[in-house]
Coordinates of C-alpha atoms and ligand atoms in Angstrom, one line a residue:
M1 CA -6.3 -3.0 -34.1
A2 CA -3.3 -5.0 -32.8
D3 CA -3.5 -8.7 -33.3
L4 CA -4.2 -10.5 -30.0
A5 CA -3.6 -13.9 -31.6
F6 CA -0.1 -12.8 -32.6
E7 CA 0.5 -11.5 -29.1
R8 CA -0.6 -14.8 -27.5
A9 CA 1.8 -16.7 -29.8
H10 CA 4.8 -14.5 -29.3
L11 CA 4.7 -12.4 -26.1
W12 CA 5.6 -13.7 -22.7
H13 CA 3.8 -12.1 -19.7
P14 CA 5.1 -12.0 -16.2
Y15 CA 5.1 -15.4 -14.4
S16 CA 3.2 -17.0 -17.3
S17 CA 3.4 -20.0 -19.5
M18 CA 3.7 -19.5 -23.3
R19 CA 1.4 -22.5 -23.8
D20 CA -1.4 -21.2 -21.6
P21 CA -0.7 -17.6 -20.6
G22 CA -4.2 -17.0 -19.2
P23 CA -6.4 -14.1 -20.2
V24 CA -4.9 -10.6 -20.9
H25 CA -6.7 -7.4 -21.6
M26 CA -5.6 -5.0 -24.4
V27 CA -5.1 -1.5 -22.9
R28 CA -5.4 1.4 -25.2
S29 CA -4.7 4.3 -22.9
A30 CA -4.6 5.4 -19.3
E31 CA -5.4 8.6 -17.5
G32 CA -5.6 9.3 -13.8
V33 CA -7.0 6.2 -12.1
W34 CA -8.4 4.8 -15.3
L35 CA -7.3 2.2 -17.8
E36 CA -9.1 2.2 -21.1
L37 CA -9.2 -1.1 -23.0
A38 CA -9.2 -1.4 -26.7
D39 CA -13.0 -2.0 -26.8
G40 CA -13.6 1.2 -24.8
T41 CA -14.1 -0.6 -21.4
R42 CA -12.8 1.4 -18.5
M43 CA -11.3 0.0 -15.3
I44 CA -9.9 1.7 -12.2
D45 CA -6.3 0.6 -11.8
A46 CA -6.5 -0.5 -8.2
M47 CA -3.0 -1.9 -8.5
S48 CA -1.3 1.5 -9.5
S49 CA 0.2 -0.8 -12.1
W50 CA 2.2 -2.7 -9.4
W51 CA 2.8 0.1 -6.9
C52 CA 4.1 2.6 -9.5
A53 CA 1.4 5.1 -10.6
A54 CA 1.1 6.9 -7.3
H55 CA -0.1 10.1 -8.8
G56 CA -2.4 8.4 -11.4
H57 CA -1.5 7.6 -15.0
R58 CA -0.2 10.3 -17.4
H59 CA -0.2 13.0 -14.8
P60 CA 0.2 16.2 -16.8
R61 CA 3.2 17.4 -14.8
L62 CA 5.1 14.2 -15.4
V63 CA 4.2 14.1 -19.1
A64 CA 5.4 17.7 -19.5
A65 CA 8.6 17.0 -17.6
V66 CA 9.4 14.0 -19.8
A67 CA 8.3 15.8 -23.0
A68 CA 10.6 18.7 -22.2
Q69 CA 13.5 16.4 -21.5
L70 CA 12.9 14.5 -24.8
E71 CA 13.5 17.7 -26.6
C72 CA 17.0 18.1 -25.4
L73 CA 18.5 14.9 -24.1
P74 CA 16.6 11.6 -24.0
H75 CA 19.7 9.6 -23.1
V76 CA 23.4 9.8 -22.7
M77 CA 25.8 7.3 -21.2
F78 CA 26.6 8.1 -17.5
G79 CA 30.2 6.9 -17.7
G80 CA 32.3 10.0 -17.7
L81 CA 29.3 12.2 -18.4
T82 CA 26.6 13.7 -16.3
H83 CA 23.5 16.0 -16.8
A84 CA 21.2 18.4 -14.9
P85 CA 18.3 16.0 -14.3
A86 CA 20.6 13.4 -12.6
I87 CA 21.9 16.1 -10.3
A88 CA 18.5 17.7 -9.7
L89 CA 17.1 14.2 -8.7
A90 CA 20.0 13.6 -6.4
E91 CA 19.4 17.0 -4.7
R92 CA 15.7 16.1 -4.2
L93 CA 16.5 12.6 -2.8
T94 CA 19.1 13.8 -0.4
G95 CA 16.7 16.5 0.8
L96 CA 14.1 13.8 1.6
L97 CA 16.4 11.1 3.2
P98 CA 17.9 11.1 6.7
D99 CA 21.2 13.0 7.0
G100 CA 24.2 10.9 5.9
L101 CA 22.2 8.6 3.6
D102 CA 23.3 10.4 0.5
R103 CA 25.5 8.4 -1.9
I104 CA 23.3 7.6 -4.8
F105 CA 23.6 4.9 -7.5
Y106 CA 21.0 5.0 -10.3
S107 CA 19.9 1.9 -12.1
D108 CA 17.1 0.7 -14.3
S109 CA 14.9 -1.6 -12.2
G110 CA 14.2 -2.6 -8.6
S111 CA 15.9 -6.0 -8.9
V112 CA 19.1 -4.3 -10.2
A113 CA 18.9 -1.8 -7.3
V114 CA 18.9 -4.8 -4.9
E115 CA 21.8 -6.4 -6.7
V116 CA 23.7 -3.1 -6.4
A117 CA 22.9 -2.9 -2.7
L118 CA 24.3 -6.4 -2.1
K119 CA 27.5 -5.5 -4.0
M120 CA 27.8 -2.3 -1.9
A121 CA 27.5 -4.3 1.3
I122 CA 30.0 -7.0 0.3
Q123 CA 32.5 -4.4 -1.0
A124 CA 32.1 -2.2 2.1
Q125 CA 32.8 -5.2 4.4
L126 CA 35.8 -6.0 2.2
G127 CA 36.9 -2.4 2.6
R128 CA 36.6 -2.7 6.4
G129 CA 38.9 -5.8 6.3
H130 CA 36.1 -8.4 6.6
A131 CA 36.7 -10.4 3.5
D132 CA 34.8 -13.4 5.0
R133 CA 31.6 -11.4 5.3
T134 CA 29.9 -12.4 2.0
A135 CA 26.6 -14.0 3.1
I136 CA 23.3 -12.2 3.2
A137 CA 20.6 -12.7 5.8
T138 CA 16.9 -11.9 5.4
A139 CA 13.4 -12.7 6.7
R140 CA 11.1 -15.3 5.2
G141 CA 8.2 -13.9 3.3
G142 CA 10.2 -11.2 1.5
Y143 CA 10.4 -10.4 -2.1
H144 CA 13.4 -8.6 -3.6
G145 CA 13.2 -9.2 -7.3
D146 CA 13.8 -11.8 -10.0
T147 CA 17.5 -11.5 -10.7
W148 CA 19.7 -14.3 -9.3
K149 CA 21.0 -12.8 -6.1
A150 CA 17.6 -11.1 -5.4
M151 CA 15.9 -14.5 -6.0
S152 CA 18.1 -16.1 -3.4
L153 CA 16.5 -13.8 -0.9
C154 CA 13.0 -14.8 -1.6
D155 CA 11.9 -17.9 0.3
P156 CA 13.9 -20.8 -1.3
Q157 CA 11.6 -23.6 -0.1
T158 CA 8.2 -22.2 -0.7
G159 CA 8.7 -19.0 -2.6
M160 CA 8.0 -18.3 -6.2
H161 CA 11.6 -19.2 -7.3
S162 CA 11.8 -22.5 -5.4
H163 CA 11.8 -24.7 -8.6
F164 CA 15.3 -23.3 -9.5
G165 CA 16.6 -25.5 -6.8
A166 CA 20.3 -25.6 -6.3
A167 CA 20.9 -23.0 -9.0
V168 CA 19.9 -20.4 -6.4
Q169 CA 22.5 -19.8 -3.8
I170 CA 20.8 -20.2 -0.4
Q171 CA 21.3 -17.3 2.0
H172 CA 20.5 -17.2 5.7
F173 CA 16.8 -16.9 6.7
V174 CA 15.1 -16.0 9.9
P175 CA 11.3 -16.4 10.3
R176 CA 8.9 -13.7 9.0
P177 CA 8.5 -11.0 11.7
P178 CA 5.6 -12.5 13.7
I179 CA 3.9 -9.6 15.3
A180 CA 1.4 -7.6 13.2
F181 CA 1.8 -3.8 12.6
D182 CA -1.1 -2.8 14.9
A183 CA -0.8 -5.6 17.5
D184 CA 0.7 -5.1 20.9
W185 CA 4.5 -5.5 21.0
I186 CA 5.8 -8.4 23.1
D187 CA 9.2 -7.8 24.7
D188 CA 10.1 -11.5 24.8
P189 CA 12.7 -12.2 22.0
A190 CA 11.5 -15.8 21.7
R191 CA 8.0 -14.5 20.7
N192 CA 8.7 -11.2 18.9
G193 CA 11.0 -12.6 16.2
L194 CA 14.2 -10.9 17.3
G195 CA 15.5 -14.0 19.1
P196 CA 16.2 -15.9 15.8
V197 CA 17.9 -12.8 14.4
E198 CA 20.2 -12.6 17.4
D199 CA 20.8 -16.4 17.3
L200 CA 21.8 -16.2 13.6
F201 CA 24.1 -13.2 14.1
A202 CA 25.7 -14.8 17.2
E203 CA 26.4 -18.1 15.3
R204 CA 27.1 -16.9 11.8
G205 CA 27.5 -13.1 12.1
A206 CA 31.2 -13.1 11.2
G207 CA 30.3 -14.4 7.7
I208 CA 27.3 -12.1 7.2
A209 CA 27.7 -8.9 5.2
A210 CA 24.2 -7.5 5.4
F211 CA 20.6 -8.1 6.5
I212 CA 18.1 -7.1 3.9
V213 CA 14.4 -6.6 4.5
E214 CA 11.3 -4.7 3.2
P215 CA 10.5 -2.3 6.1
V216 CA 7.1 -2.9 7.7
V217 CA 5.4 -4.1 4.6
Q218 CA 6.5 -7.4 3.0
G219 CA 4.9 -7.1 -0.5
A220 CA 4.9 -9.8 -3.1
G221 CA 6.0 -12.4 -0.6
G222 CA 2.8 -12.3 1.4
M223 CA 1.5 -8.7 1.8
W224 CA 2.3 -8.9 5.5
F225 CA 2.4 -5.8 7.7
S226 CA 4.8 -6.3 10.6
H227 CA 5.4 -4.4 13.8
P228 CA 7.9 -1.5 13.5
Q229 CA 9.5 -2.5 16.7
W230 CA 10.9 -5.6 15.0
L231 CA 12.7 -3.4 12.5
A232 CA 14.1 -1.2 15.2
G233 CA 15.3 -4.4 17.0
V234 CA 16.9 -5.6 13.8
R235 CA 18.7 -2.3 13.4
A236 CA 20.1 -2.6 17.0
L237 CA 21.3 -6.2 16.4
C238 CA 22.9 -5.2 13.1
D239 CA 24.9 -2.5 14.9
R240 CA 25.9 -4.9 17.6
Y241 CA 27.1 -7.6 15.2
G242 CA 28.7 -5.4 12.5
V243 CA 26.1 -6.5 9.9
L244 CA 25.0 -3.8 7.5
L245 CA 21.2 -3.1 7.2
I246 CA 19.7 -2.9 3.7
L247 CA 16.1 -1.6 3.5
D248 CA 14.2 -2.4 0.3
E249 CA 11.7 0.4 0.0
I250 CA 11.1 -0.3 -3.7
A251 CA 7.4 -1.0 -3.1
T252 CA 6.8 1.0 0.1
G253 CA 8.7 4.2 -0.8
F254 CA 7.2 7.6 -1.6
G255 CA 4.1 7.7 0.7
R256 CA 2.4 4.4 0.1
T257 CA 2.2 3.3 3.8
G258 CA 1.2 6.7 5.1
A259 CA 4.8 7.7 5.8
L260 CA 7.1 9.1 3.1
F261 CA 9.3 6.0 3.6
A262 CA 8.1 2.9 5.6
M263 CA 11.3 3.0 7.7
E264 CA 9.9 6.1 9.3
H265 CA 7.3 4.0 11.2
A266 CA 10.2 2.4 13.0
G267 CA 12.5 5.5 13.2
V268 CA 15.2 3.4 11.5
T269 CA 17.9 4.6 9.1
P270 CA 19.5 1.8 7.0
D271 CA 23.1 1.7 5.8
I272 CA 21.8 1.1 2.3
L273 CA 18.4 1.9 0.8
C274 CA 16.7 0.6 -2.4
L275 CA 14.1 2.8 -4.1
G276 CA 12.2 2.2 -7.4
K277 CA 8.7 1.8 -8.7
A278 CA 6.8 5.1 -7.7
M279 CA 10.0 7.2 -8.0
T280 CA 9.1 8.0 -11.6
G281 CA 5.4 8.2 -10.7
G282 CA 5.1 5.1 -12.9
M283 CA 6.3 6.7 -16.1
M284 CA 9.2 4.3 -16.7
S285 CA 11.4 1.8 -15.1
F286 CA 14.0 3.4 -12.8
A287 CA 15.6 2.8 -9.4
A288 CA 18.2 4.0 -7.0
T289 CA 20.4 2.4 -4.4
I290 CA 21.6 4.9 -1.7
A291 CA 24.4 4.2 0.6
S292 CA 25.5 6.0 3.8
R293 CA 28.7 8.0 3.6
Q294 CA 30.3 5.4 5.8
V295 CA 29.4 2.6 3.4
A296 CA 30.7 4.7 0.5
E297 CA 33.9 5.4 2.4
A298 CA 34.4 1.8 3.3
I299 CA 34.1 0.8 -0.4
A300 CA 36.6 3.4 -1.4
D301 CA 39.0 2.1 1.2
G302 CA 38.8 -1.4 -0.2
P303 CA 41.1 -3.3 -2.6
M304 CA 38.7 -2.4 -5.4
P305 CA 37.7 1.2 -4.6
A306 CA 35.3 1.4 -7.5
L307 CA 31.8 0.1 -7.1
M308 CA 31.7 -2.6 -9.7
H309 CA 28.4 -1.9 -11.5
G310 CA 27.4 0.3 -14.5
P311 CA 24.2 -0.3 -16.4
T312 CA 23.9 1.1 -19.9
F313 CA 20.8 3.2 -19.0
M314 CA 22.2 4.4 -15.7
G315 CA 20.9 7.8 -14.8
N316 CA 18.7 8.0 -17.9
P317 CA 17.7 11.7 -18.2
L318 CA 14.0 11.0 -19.1
A319 CA 13.6 8.8 -16.0
C320 CA 15.4 11.5 -13.8
A321 CA 13.1 14.2 -15.2
A322 CA 10.0 12.1 -14.5
S323 CA 11.3 11.3 -11.0
C324 CA 12.0 15.0 -10.3
A325 CA 8.5 15.9 -11.3
S326 CA 7.1 13.1 -9.2
L327 CA 9.0 14.1 -6.1
D328 CA 7.9 17.7 -6.7
L329 CA 4.3 16.6 -6.6
L330 CA 5.0 14.7 -3.4
A331 CA 6.7 17.7 -1.9
E332 CA 3.5 19.8 -2.5
G333 CA 2.0 17.5 0.2
A334 CA -1.4 16.4 -1.2
W335 CA -0.4 12.8 -0.4
L336 CA -0.4 13.7 3.3
R337 CA -4.2 14.2 3.0
Q338 CA -4.9 11.6 0.3
V339 CA -3.2 8.5 1.8
P340 CA -4.9 8.7 5.3
A341 CA -8.2 9.3 3.5
V342 CA -7.7 6.2 1.3
E343 CA -6.7 4.2 4.4
G344 CA -10.0 5.2 6.1
W345 CA -12.1 4.3 3.0
L346 CA -10.3 1.0 2.6
R347 CA -10.8 0.1 6.3
R348 CA -14.5 0.8 6.0
G349 CA -15.0 -0.8 2.6
L350 CA -13.1 -4.0 3.2
A351 CA -14.5 -4.6 6.7
P352 CA -17.5 -6.7 5.6
A353 CA -15.1 -9.3 4.2
R354 CA -14.1 -10.2 7.8
E355 CA -17.5 -12.0 8.1
F356 CA -16.8 -14.6 5.4
A357 CA -15.8 -18.1 6.2
G358 CA -13.2 -18.1 3.4
V359 CA -11.4 -15.0 4.7
R360 CA -8.4 -15.4 7.0
D361 CA -7.5 -11.8 7.6
V362 CA -8.3 -8.3 6.4
R363 CA -5.5 -5.7 6.8
V364 CA -5.0 -2.1 5.7
L365 CA -2.0 0.2 6.0
G366 CA -1.9 3.6 4.2
A367 CA -3.1 3.1 0.6
I368 CA -2.8 -0.7 0.7
G369 CA -5.7 -3.0 1.3
V370 CA -5.4 -6.8 1.7
I371 CA -7.9 -9.6 2.0
E372 CA -6.1 -12.9 2.8
L373 CA -8.1 -15.9 1.9
H374 CA -7.9 -19.5 3.0
R375 CA -7.8 -20.8 -0.6
P376 CA -6.2 -19.6 -3.8
L377 CA -8.5 -17.7 -6.2
D378 CA -9.6 -18.8 -9.7
M379 CA -7.6 -16.2 -11.7
I380 CA -9.7 -16.6 -14.9
R381 CA -12.9 -15.8 -13.0
V382 CA -11.3 -12.9 -11.2
H383 CA -10.1 -11.5 -14.6
A384 CA -13.5 -11.6 -16.1
V385 CA -15.3 -10.2 -13.0
C386 CA -12.8 -7.3 -12.9
R387 CA -13.5 -6.3 -16.4
D388 CA -17.3 -6.5 -15.8
R389 CA -17.1 -4.4 -12.7
G390 CA -14.6 -1.9 -14.1
V391 CA -11.9 -2.5 -11.4
W392 CA -8.4 -3.9 -12.2
L393 CA -7.1 -6.3 -9.6
R394 CA -4.3 -8.8 -9.9
P395 CA -4.4 -11.2 -6.9
F396 CA -1.8 -13.8 -6.4
G397 CA -2.6 -17.1 -4.7
R398 CA -4.7 -16.5 -1.6
L399 CA -4.0 -12.7 -1.6
L400 CA -6.5 -10.3 -2.9
Y401 CA -5.1 -6.8 -2.6
C402 CA -5.1 -3.3 -3.9
M403 CA -2.8 -0.2 -3.8
P404 CA -4.7 2.4 -5.8
P405 CA -3.2 5.7 -7.0
F406 CA -3.3 8.3 -4.2
V407 CA -5.7 10.4 -6.3
V408 CA -8.6 7.9 -6.1
T409 CA -11.9 9.4 -4.8
A410 CA -14.1 7.9 -2.1
G411 CA -16.4 6.6 -4.8
D412 CA -13.5 4.9 -6.6
V413 CA -12.4 3.2 -3.4
A414 CA -15.9 2.1 -2.6
R415 CA -16.1 0.5 -6.0
I416 CA -12.7 -1.3 -5.5
C417 CA -13.8 -2.6 -2.1
E418 CA -17.2 -3.8 -3.4
V419 CA -15.4 -5.9 -6.0
M420 CA -12.8 -7.2 -3.5
V421 CA -15.5 -8.1 -1.0
E422 CA -17.6 -9.8 -3.8
I423 CA -14.6 -11.9 -4.8
A424 CA -13.7 -12.7 -1.2
G425 CA -17.3 -14.0 -0.6
W426 CA -17.1 -16.6 -3.4
P427 CA -17.9 -20.1 -2.1
Ligands
LIG1 N1 11.9 -5.2 -4.2 C1 10.6 -5.2 -3.9 C2 10.2 -4.9 -2.5 C3 9.6 -5.3 -4.9 O1 8.3 -5.2 -4.6 C4 10.0 -5.5 -6.2 C5 9.0 -5.6 -7.3 O2 7.8 -5.9 -7.1 C6 11.4 -5.6 -6.5 C7 12.3 -5.4 -5.5 C8 11.9 -5.8 -7.9 O3 11.6 -4.6 -8.7 P1 11.6 -4.7 -10.3 O4 10.3 -5.5 -10.6 O5 11.5 -3.3 -10.7 O6 12.8 -5.4 -10.7

């Protein structure tokens, strides 16, 4: 049995202190929606391990694809070399994405995919003769990763990286899109959130390379579902002011919101798109940044025609093979039944939480359920209760949320909701 005392002394966990890392469970194995702990306890992974395991853990088709790839080519550098899985994945991605959004750069994590997107935008503006367009704009309440430039796009005052202070280069922020996904749209720009975007572009647009946003669902920055019309309005403003639009679908991509990509709710196509997380079905870390042909052409026209990025594990064949198998599962279409069913179960199961004094809002979209509380939760107590009830949840602050694998049953979702409602009802 692995030594937990050794792990506590030596292993850092995400967003944790080495002195007091808080409780961690030892996981022995995972299959379907289930995590099995070292002592045999089983928990439903209501988090899909942070949005990744959309088809459930260790899906046999994904395991077989990776095993077959291991037999012939686990890894090879992508500089000057290529391989069939990389091409097969590119064929699948271009088949799924809007026409013209088809110049693909593979990388190894979502944060890096965002960094690459920002480089693409700045290099493309340079290629179009706009050397001054180097700033990035975004909406408050977003989350784009933990690398330096990505951090600068999370809220610098109140966001999780605010203590880095002046070390994080501040970008331009507009307020969080104010109108909720299912609320009535208001045409008045002063109230629908588009006014501040237009004001920013009118004042500073000549220095802005791109506007980056998570389409419709802002994830780790607040689990907020915004009105698709806001995104459509931002697209129009970007076009009017020559600002490139980057959509970060790292969390929302591949069916999670009920559409294959969340941008489809708004009928919007970006200039640059970031994908990650569920692309491999949660088998391993992998991501892609996809530029339009025009962006790729503009970069090639620039003083530095090469896109200046090249991670060691770029295009890793195992990750490409897992992604191909994952996209094949999506193409078979079960998610089109599963995600709306999960949405219905979550709506019913979480509704009782609306009655509690400590609950500010309950919202559901696709296979994402959120209970927003007035006060932050006691994480140690949540951790213990999750183990007791057999449901793995990982709230942050006042946000208690789930995004289970699409293959959950009605019974699994009922159990997840029961635990979430129980926690939301704590005095
Ligand atoms: N962008 C979004 C929208 C995310 O949700 C995340 C991770 O949660 C990232 C970027 C960063 O991805 P990674 O953790 O793979 O670096």
